[in-house]
Tab-separated table of C-alpha atoms in Angstrom:
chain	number	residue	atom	x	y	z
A	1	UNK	CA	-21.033	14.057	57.558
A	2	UNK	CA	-22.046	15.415	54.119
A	3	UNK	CA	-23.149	11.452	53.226
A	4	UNK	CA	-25.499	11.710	56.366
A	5	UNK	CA	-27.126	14.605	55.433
A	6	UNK	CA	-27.791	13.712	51.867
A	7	UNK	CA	-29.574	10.215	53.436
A	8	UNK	CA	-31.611	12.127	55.795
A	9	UNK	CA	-32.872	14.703	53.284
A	10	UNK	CA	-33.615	11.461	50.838
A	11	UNK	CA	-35.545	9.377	53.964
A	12	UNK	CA	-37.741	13.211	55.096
A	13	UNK	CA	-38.444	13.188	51.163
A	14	UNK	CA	-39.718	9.586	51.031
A	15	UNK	CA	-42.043	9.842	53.780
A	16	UNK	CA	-43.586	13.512	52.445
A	17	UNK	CA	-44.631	11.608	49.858
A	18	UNK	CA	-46.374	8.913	51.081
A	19	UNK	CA	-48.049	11.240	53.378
A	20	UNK	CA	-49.069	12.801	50.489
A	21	UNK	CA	-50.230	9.681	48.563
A	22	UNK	CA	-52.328	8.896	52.003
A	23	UNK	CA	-54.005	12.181	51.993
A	24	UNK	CA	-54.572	12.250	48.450
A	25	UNK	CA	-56.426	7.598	48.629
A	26	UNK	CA	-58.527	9.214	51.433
A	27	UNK	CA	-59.729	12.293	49.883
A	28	UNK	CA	-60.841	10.256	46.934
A	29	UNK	CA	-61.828	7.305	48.536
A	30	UNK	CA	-63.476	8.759	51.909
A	31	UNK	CA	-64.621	5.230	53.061
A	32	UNK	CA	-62.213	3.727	54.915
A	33	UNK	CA	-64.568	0.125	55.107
A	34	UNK	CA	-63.856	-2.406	57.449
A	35	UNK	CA	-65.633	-5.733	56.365
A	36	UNK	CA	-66.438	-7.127	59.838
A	37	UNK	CA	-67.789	-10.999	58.610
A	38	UNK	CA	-67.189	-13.157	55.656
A	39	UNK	CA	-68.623	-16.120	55.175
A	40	UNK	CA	-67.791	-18.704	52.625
A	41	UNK	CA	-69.954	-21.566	51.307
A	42	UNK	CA	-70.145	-23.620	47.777
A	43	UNK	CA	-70.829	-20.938	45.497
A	44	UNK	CA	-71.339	-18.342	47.320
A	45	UNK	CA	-69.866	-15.381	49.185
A	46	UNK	CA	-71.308	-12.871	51.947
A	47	UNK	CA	-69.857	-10.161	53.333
A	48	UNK	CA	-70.970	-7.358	55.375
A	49	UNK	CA	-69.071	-3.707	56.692
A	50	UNK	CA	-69.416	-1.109	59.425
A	51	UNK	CA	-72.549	0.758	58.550
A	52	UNK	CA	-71.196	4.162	59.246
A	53	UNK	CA	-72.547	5.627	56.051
A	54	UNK	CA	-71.887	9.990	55.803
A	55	UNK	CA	-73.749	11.960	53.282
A	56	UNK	CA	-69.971	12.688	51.380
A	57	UNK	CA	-70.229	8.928	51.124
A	58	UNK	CA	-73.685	8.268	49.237
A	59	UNK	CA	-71.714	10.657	46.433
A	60	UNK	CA	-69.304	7.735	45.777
A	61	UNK	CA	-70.122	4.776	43.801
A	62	UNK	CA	-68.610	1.340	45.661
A	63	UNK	CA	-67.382	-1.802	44.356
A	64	UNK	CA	-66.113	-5.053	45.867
A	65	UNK	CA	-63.260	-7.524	44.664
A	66	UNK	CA	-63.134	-10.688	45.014
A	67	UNK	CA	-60.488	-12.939	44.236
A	68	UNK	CA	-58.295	-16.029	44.879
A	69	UNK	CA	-54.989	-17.397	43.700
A	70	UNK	CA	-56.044	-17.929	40.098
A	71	UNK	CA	-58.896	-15.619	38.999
A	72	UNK	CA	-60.693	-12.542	40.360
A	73	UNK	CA	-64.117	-10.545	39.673
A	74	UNK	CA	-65.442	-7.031	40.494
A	75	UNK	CA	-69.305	-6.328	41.420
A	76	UNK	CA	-70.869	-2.901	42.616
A	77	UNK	CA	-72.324	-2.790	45.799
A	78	UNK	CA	-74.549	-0.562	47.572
A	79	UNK	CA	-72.916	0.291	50.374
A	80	UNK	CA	-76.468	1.694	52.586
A	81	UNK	CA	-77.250	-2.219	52.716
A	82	UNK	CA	-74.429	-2.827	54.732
A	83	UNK	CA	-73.715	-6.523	53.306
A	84	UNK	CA	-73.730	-8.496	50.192
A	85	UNK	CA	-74.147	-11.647	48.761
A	86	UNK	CA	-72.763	-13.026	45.689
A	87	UNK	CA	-73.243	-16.064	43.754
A	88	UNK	CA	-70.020	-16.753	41.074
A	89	UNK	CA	-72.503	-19.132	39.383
A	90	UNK	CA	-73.836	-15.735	37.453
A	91	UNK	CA	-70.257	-14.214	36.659
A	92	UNK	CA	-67.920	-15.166	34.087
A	93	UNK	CA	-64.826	-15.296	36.012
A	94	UNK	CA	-64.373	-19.104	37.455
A	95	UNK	CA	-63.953	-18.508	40.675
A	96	UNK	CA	-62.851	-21.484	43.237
A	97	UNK	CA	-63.738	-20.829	47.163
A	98	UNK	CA	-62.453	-24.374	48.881
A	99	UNK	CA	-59.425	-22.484	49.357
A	100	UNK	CA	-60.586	-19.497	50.770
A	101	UNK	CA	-61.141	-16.025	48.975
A	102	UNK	CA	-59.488	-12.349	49.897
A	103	UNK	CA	-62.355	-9.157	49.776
A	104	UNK	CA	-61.430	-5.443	49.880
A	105	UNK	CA	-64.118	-2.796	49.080
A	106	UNK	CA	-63.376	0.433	47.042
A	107	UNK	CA	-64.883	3.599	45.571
A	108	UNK	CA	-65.159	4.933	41.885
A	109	UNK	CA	-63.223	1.692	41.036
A	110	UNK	CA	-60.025	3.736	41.897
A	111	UNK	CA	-57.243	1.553	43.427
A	112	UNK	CA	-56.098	2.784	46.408
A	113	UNK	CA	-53.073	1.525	48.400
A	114	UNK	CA	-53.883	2.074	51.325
A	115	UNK	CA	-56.772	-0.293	51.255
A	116	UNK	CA	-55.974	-4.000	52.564
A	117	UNK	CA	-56.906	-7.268	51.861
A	118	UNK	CA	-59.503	-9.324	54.151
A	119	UNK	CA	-59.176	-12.914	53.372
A	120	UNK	CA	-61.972	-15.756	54.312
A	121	UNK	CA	-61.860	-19.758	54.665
A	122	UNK	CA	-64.876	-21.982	54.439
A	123	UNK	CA	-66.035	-23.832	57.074
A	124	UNK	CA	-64.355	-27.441	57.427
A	125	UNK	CA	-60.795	-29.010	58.885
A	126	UNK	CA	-58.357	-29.307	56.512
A	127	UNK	CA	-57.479	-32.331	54.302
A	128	UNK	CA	-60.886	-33.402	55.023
A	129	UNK	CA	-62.089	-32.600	51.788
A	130	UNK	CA	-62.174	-34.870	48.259
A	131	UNK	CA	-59.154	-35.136	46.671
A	132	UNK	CA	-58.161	-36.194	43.038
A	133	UNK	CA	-61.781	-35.291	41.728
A	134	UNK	CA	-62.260	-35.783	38.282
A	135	UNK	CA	-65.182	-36.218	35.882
A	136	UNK	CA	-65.173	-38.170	31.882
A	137	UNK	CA	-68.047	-37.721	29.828
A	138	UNK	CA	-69.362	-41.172	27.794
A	139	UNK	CA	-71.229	-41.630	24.766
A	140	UNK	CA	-71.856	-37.476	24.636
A	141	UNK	CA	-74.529	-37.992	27.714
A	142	UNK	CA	-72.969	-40.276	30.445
A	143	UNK	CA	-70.863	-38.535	32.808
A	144	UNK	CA	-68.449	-40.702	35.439
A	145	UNK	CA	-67.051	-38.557	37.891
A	146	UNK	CA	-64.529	-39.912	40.887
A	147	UNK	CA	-62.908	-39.210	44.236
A	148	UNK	CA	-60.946	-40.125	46.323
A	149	UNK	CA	-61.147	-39.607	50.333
A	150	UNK	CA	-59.335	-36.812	52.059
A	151	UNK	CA	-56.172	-37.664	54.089
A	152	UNK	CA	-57.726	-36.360	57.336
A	153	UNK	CA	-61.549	-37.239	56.539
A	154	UNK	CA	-63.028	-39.517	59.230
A	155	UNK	CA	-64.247	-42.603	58.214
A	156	UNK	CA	-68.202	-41.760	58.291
A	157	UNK	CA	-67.733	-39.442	55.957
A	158	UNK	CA	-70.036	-39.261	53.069
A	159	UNK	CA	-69.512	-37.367	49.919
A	160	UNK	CA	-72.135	-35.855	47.870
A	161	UNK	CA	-71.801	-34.420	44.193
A	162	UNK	CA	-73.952	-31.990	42.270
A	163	UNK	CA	-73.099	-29.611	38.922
A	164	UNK	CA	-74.188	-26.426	38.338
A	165	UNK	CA	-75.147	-24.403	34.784
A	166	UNK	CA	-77.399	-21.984	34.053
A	167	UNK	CA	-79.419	-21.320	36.848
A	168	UNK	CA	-79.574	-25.178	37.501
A	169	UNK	CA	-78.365	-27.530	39.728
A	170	UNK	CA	-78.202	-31.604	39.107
A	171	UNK	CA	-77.605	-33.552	41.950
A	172	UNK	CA	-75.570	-37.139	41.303
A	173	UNK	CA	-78.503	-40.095	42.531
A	174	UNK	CA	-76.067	-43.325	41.321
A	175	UNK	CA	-73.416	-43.676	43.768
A	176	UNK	CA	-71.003	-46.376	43.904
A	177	UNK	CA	-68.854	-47.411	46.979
A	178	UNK	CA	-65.388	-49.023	47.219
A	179	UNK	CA	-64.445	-51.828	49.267
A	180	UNK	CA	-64.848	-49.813	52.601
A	181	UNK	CA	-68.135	-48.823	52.120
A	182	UNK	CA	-67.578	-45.440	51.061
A	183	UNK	CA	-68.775	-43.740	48.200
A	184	UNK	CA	-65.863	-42.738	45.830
A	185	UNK	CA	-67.934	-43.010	42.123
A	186	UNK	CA	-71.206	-40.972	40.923
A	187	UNK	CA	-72.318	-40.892	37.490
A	188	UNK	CA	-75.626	-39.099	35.921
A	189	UNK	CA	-76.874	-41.491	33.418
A	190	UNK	CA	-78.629	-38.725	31.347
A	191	UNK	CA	-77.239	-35.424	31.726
A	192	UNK	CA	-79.460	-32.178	31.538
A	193	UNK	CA	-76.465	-29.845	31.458
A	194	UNK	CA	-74.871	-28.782	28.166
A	195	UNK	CA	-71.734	-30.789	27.864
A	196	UNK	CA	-69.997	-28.090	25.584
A	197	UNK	CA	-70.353	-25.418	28.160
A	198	UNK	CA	-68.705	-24.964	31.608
A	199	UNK	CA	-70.453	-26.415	34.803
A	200	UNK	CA	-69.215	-25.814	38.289
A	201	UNK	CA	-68.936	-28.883	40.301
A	202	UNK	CA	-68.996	-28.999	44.372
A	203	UNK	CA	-68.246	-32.181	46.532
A	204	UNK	CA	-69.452	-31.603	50.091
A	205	UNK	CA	-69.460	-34.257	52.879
A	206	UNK	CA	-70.738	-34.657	56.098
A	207	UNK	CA	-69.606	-36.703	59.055
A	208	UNK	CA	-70.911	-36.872	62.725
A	209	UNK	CA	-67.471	-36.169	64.233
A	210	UNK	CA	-66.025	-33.372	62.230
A	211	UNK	CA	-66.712	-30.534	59.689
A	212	UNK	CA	-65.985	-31.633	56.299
A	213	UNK	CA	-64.340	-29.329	53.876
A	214	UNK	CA	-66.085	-28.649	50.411
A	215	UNK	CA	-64.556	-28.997	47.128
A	216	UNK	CA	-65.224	-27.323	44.116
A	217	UNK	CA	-63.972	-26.600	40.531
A	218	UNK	CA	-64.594	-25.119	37.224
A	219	UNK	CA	-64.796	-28.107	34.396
A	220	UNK	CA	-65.351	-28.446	30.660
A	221	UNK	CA	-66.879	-31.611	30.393
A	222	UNK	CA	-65.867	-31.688	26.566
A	223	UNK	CA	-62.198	-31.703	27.500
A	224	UNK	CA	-62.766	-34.586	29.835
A	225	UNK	CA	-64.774	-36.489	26.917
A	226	UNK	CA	-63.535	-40.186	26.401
A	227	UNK	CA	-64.657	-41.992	23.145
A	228	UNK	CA	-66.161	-45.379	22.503
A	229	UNK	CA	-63.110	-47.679	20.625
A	230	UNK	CA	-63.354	-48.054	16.672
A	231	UNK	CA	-66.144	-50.062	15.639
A	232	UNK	CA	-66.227	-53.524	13.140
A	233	UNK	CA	-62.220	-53.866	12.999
A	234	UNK	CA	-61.664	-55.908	9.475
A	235	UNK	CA	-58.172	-57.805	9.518
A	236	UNK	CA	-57.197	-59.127	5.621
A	237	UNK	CA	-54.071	-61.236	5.572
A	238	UNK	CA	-52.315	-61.731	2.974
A	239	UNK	CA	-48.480	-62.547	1.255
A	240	UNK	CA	-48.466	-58.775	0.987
A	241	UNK	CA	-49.075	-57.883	4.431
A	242	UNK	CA	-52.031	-57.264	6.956
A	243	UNK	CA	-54.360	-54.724	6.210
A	244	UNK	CA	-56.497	-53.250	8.892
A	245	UNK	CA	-59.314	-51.583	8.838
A	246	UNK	CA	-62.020	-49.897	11.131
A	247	UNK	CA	-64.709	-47.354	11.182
A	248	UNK	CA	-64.596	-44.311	13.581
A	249	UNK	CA	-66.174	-44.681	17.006
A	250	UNK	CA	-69.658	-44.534	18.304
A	251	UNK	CA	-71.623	-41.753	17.899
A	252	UNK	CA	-68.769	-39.756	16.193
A	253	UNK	CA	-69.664	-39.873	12.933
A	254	UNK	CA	-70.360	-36.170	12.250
A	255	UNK	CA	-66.836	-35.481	12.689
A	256	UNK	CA	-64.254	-35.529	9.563
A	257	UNK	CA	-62.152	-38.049	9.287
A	258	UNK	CA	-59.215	-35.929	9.949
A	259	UNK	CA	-60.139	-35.161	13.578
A	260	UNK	CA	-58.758	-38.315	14.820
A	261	UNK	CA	-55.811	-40.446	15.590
A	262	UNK	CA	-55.438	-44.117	16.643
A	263	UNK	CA	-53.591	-46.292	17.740
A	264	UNK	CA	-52.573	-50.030	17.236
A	265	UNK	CA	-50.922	-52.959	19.251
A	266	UNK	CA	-49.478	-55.935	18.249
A	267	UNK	CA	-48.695	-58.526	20.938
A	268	UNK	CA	-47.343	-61.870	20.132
A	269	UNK	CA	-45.718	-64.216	22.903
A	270	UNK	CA	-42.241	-64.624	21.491
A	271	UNK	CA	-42.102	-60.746	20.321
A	272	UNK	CA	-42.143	-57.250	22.231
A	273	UNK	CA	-45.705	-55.371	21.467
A	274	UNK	CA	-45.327	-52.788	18.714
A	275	UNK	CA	-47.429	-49.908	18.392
A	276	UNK	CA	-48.527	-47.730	15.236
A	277	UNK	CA	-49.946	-44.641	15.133
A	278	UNK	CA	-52.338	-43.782	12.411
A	279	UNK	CA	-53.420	-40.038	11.660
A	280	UNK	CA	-56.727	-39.422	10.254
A	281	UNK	CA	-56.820	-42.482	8.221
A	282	UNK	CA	-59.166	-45.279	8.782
A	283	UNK	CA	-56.864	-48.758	7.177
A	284	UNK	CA	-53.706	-49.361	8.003
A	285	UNK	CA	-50.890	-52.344	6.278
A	286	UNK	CA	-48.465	-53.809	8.675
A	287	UNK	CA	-45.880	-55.656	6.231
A	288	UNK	CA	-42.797	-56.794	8.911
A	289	UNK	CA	-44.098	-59.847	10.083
A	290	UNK	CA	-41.203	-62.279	11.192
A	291	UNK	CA	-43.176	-65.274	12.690
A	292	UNK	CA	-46.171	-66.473	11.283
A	293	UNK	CA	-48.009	-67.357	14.846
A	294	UNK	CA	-51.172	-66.234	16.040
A	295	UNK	CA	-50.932	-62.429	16.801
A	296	UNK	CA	-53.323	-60.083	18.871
A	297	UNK	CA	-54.777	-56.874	17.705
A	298	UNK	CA	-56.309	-53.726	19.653
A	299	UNK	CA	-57.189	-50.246	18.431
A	300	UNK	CA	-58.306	-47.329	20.409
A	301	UNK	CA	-58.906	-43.769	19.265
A	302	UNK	CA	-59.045	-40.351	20.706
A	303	UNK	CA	-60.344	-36.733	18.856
A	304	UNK	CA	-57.137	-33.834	18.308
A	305	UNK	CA	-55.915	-31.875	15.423
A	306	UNK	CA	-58.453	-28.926	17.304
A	307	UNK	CA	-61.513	-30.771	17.103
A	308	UNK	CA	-62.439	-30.809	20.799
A	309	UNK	CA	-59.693	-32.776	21.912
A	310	UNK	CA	-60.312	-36.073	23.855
A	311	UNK	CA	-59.270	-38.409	25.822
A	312	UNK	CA	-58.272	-41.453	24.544
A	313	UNK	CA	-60.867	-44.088	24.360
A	314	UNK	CA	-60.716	-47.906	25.740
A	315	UNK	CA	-59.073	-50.502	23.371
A	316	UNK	CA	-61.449	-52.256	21.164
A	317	UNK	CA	-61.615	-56.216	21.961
A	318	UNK	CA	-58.953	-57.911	21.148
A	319	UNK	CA	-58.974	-59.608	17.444
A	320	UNK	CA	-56.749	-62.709	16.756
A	321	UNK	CA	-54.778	-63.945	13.166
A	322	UNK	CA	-51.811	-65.732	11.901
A	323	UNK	CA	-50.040	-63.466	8.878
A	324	UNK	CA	-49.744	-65.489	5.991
A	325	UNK	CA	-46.409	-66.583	4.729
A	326	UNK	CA	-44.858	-64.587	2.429
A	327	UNK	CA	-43.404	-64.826	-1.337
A	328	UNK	CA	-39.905	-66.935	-1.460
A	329	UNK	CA	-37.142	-65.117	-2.295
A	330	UNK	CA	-33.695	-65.880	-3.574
A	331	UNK	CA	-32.376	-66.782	-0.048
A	332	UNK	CA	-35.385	-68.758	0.898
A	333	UNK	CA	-35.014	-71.365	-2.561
A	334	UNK	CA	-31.270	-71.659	-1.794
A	335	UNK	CA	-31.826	-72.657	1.448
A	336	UNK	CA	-34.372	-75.219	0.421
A	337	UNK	CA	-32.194	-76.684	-2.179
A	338	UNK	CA	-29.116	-77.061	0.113
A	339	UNK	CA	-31.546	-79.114	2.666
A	340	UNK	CA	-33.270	-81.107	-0.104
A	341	UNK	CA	-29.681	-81.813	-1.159
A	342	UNK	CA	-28.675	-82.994	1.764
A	343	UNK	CA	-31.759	-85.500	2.248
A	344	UNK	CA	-31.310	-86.732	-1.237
A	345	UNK	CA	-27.361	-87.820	-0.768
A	346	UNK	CA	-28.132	-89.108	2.591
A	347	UNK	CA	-30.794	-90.945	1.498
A	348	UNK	CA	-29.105	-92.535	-1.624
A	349	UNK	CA	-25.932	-93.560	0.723
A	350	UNK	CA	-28.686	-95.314	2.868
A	351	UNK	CA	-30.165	-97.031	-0.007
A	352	UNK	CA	-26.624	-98.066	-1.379
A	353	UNK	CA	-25.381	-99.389	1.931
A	354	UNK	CA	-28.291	-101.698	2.503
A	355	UNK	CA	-28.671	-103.563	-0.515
A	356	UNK	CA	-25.101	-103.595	-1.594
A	357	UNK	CA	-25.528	-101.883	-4.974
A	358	UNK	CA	-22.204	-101.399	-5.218
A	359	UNK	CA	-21.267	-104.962	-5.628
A	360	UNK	CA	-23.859	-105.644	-7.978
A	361	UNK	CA	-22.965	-103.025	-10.334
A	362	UNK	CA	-18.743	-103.155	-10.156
A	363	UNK	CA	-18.801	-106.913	-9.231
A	364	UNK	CA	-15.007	-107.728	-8.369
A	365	UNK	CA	-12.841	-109.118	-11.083
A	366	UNK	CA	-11.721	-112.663	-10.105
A	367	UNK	CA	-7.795	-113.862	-9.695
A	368	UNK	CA	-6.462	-115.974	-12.618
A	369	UNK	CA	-6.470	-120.125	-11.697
A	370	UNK	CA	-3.389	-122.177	-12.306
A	371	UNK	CA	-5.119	-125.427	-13.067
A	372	UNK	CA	-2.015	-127.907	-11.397
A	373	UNK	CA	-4.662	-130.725	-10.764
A	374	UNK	CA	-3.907	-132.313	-13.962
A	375	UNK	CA	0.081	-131.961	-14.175
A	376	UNK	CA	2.259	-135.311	-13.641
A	377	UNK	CA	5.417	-134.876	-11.813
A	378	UNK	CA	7.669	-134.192	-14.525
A	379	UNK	CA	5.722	-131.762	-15.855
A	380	UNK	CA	5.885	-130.114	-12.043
A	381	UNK	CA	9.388	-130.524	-11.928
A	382	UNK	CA	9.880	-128.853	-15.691
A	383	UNK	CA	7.598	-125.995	-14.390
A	384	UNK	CA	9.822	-125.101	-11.414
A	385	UNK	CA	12.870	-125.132	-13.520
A	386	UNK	CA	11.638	-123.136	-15.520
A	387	UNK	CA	11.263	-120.529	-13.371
A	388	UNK	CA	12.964	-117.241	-13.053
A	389	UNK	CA	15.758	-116.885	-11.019
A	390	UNK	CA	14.984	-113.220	-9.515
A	391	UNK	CA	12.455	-114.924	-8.188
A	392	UNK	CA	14.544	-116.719	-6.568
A	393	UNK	CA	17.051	-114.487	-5.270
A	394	UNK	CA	14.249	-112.281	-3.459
A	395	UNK	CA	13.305	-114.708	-1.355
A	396	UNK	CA	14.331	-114.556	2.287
A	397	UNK	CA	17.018	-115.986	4.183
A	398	UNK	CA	14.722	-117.605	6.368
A	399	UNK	CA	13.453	-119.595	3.702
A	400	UNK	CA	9.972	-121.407	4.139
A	401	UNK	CA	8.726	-124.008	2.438
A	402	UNK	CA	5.898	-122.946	-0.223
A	403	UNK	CA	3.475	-125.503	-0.189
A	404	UNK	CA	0.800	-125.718	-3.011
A	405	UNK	CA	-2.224	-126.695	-2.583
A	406	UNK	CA	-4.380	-127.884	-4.695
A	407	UNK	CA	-7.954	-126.073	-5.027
A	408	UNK	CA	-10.761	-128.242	-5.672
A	409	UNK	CA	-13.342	-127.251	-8.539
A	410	UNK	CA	-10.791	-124.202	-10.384
């Protein structure tokens, strides 16, 4: 019981208080404004409120907010006028309104919490506006901005683009269509705007079926900014290696050399690419060449190291060489001598073979000639008495008769 009574007295002590907070917003904010209408376009923002204006009223000063998911602004407003208008091209806050914006209206800039959020959409089914929109910037004038269609746009639709800074507004006149006939590409050959500063960019489109959504975004050219590649690439091959050099891109030469990076590829059939990466250095000496076939060579480059940070720029056309062979080493004159060994002892065996060299230089040493031509048969018969007896006894025992015949010309 004592638990429910301790609850209760904490719950009746709550809700004094925010009866007191209530009392205390309206007493210093005494205009309880209702916005009635909002309306929501590309740049802009309207609003208007009950006109039910007291003369404790006119002694407060009024101010509206403004905001959406990312970013939010504060202007004063008279409140006699009953409406207001604002433009976020004159503000500093980047505000984006494809997404729709939330309004509340207070006095003396005090925050009260019993004030509530009104929250507006632009005109426009959804997913019918551009999607992926992006812009580069070229050669520090051209700018290339792209699209693509949105997911629920009908297929009429036509896209328009236009950029906005200070106090001016530049329409895109070259558009360029895909395959469908729609146009996805705009660029602005030469660009009024100042491509250092923000510019607010708005794609609207228009279709005879349905409302098309707008899109529109806050963009820093510079940070979209792709360079030209490196310019007269010099490749010098020699035993040593192959040096590379280059010169720094188009129109880039009043930055340091230590504002850029680049980037090599190699690319021969029989071998992966390889890549380098060279840091504020214009040459660069590639030295592990293993084949000496005809290689390919492309360098792009891109500004960092907190120079305005680009992109990084298209690959420069593709130059061609063969690395020369490098200095023989130890291995490589061993291996040559064991091959032209080879060939030489093979060839000598060859030469020996065929025109019997052999024979004519360790002729064969003839048999000695018993000259029996002239012998009468005594002297035979004297001659094979005379002979040994272990001859004899290792004949054998199927004794043959040994016939001698006589050799003409011994």
């Amino acid at each position: 019981m004592a638990w429910t009574l301790i609850i209760f007295c904490k719950l009746f002590i709550l809700c004094t208080l925010q009866y007191m907070r209530t009392i205390t917003a309206q007493e210093v904010s005494p205009l309880h404004v209702k916005i009635k209408n909002g309306t929501v376009k590309p740049a802009y923002i309207s609003i208007t409120w009950d006109c039910n204006i007291t003369e404790e009223m006119k002694n407060y000063k009024y101010c509206a907010t403004i905001k959406e998911k990312d970013a939010a602004l504060e202007q004063p407003i008279d409140i006699n006028n009953c409406s207001a208008e604002f433009f976020i091209g004159n503000f500093g806050v980047a505000l984006n309104l494809h997404e729709g914006v939330s309004v509340k209206i207070k006095a003396n800039n005090d925050e009260a919490e019993n004030i509530k959020w009104t929250t507006f959409y632009p005109e426009g089914e959804n997913q019918t506006s551009a999607e992926n929109v992006g812009c580069s910037l070229y050669h520090d004038s051209v700018v290339n901005c792209s699209w693509d269609f949105g997911k629920k746009a009908p297929k009429d639709t036509i896209y328009s683009l236009r950029l906005y800074q200070s106090n001016t507004w530049e329409e895109c006149q070259d558009y360029k269509t895909d395959l469908a006939a729609r146009q996805m590409h705009c660029s602005f050959k030469v660009l009024k705007i100042q491509y250092k500063q923000r510019a607010y960019l708005v794609v609207e489109g228009s279709s005879n079926t349905t409302p098309i959504l707008f899109y529109d975004q806050w963009i820093n050219l510079c940070e979209n900014e792709i360079l030209m590649p490196p310019r007269n690439i010099h490749i010098n091959a020699s035993t040593h290696g192959v040096e590379i050099k280059w010169e720094k891109p188009e129109k880039q030469t009043h930055h340091p050399d230590h504002c850029f990076k680049y980037e090599i590829t190699l690319k021969e059939e029989k071998m992966q690419d390889k890549t380098y990466n060279v840091d504020m250095k214009l040459h660069f000496t590639v030295h592990e060449f293993t084949s000496n076939q005809q290689f390919q060579l492309k360098v792009r480059a891109k500004r960092d190291f907190g120079c305005s940070d680009t992109k990084w720029s298209k690959w420069s056309e593709t130059s061609k060489f063969v690395p020369s062979a490098g200095p023989l080493t130890h291995t490589h004159l061993f291996i040559l001598l064991a091959i032209g060994t080879v060939i030489a002892v093979t060839a000598l065996i060859y030469v020996c073979h065929r025109f019997q060299v052999l024979k004519k230089v360790f002729p064969p040493v003839p048999a000695p000639v018993i000259k029996l031509q002239s012998l009468d048969q005594d002297e035979l018969k004297e001659l094979q008495e005379n002979l040994p007896t272990s001859a004899s006894e290792k004949l054998p025992d199927n004794e043959e008769d040994i016939k001698i015949c006589e050799i003409d010309n011994c």
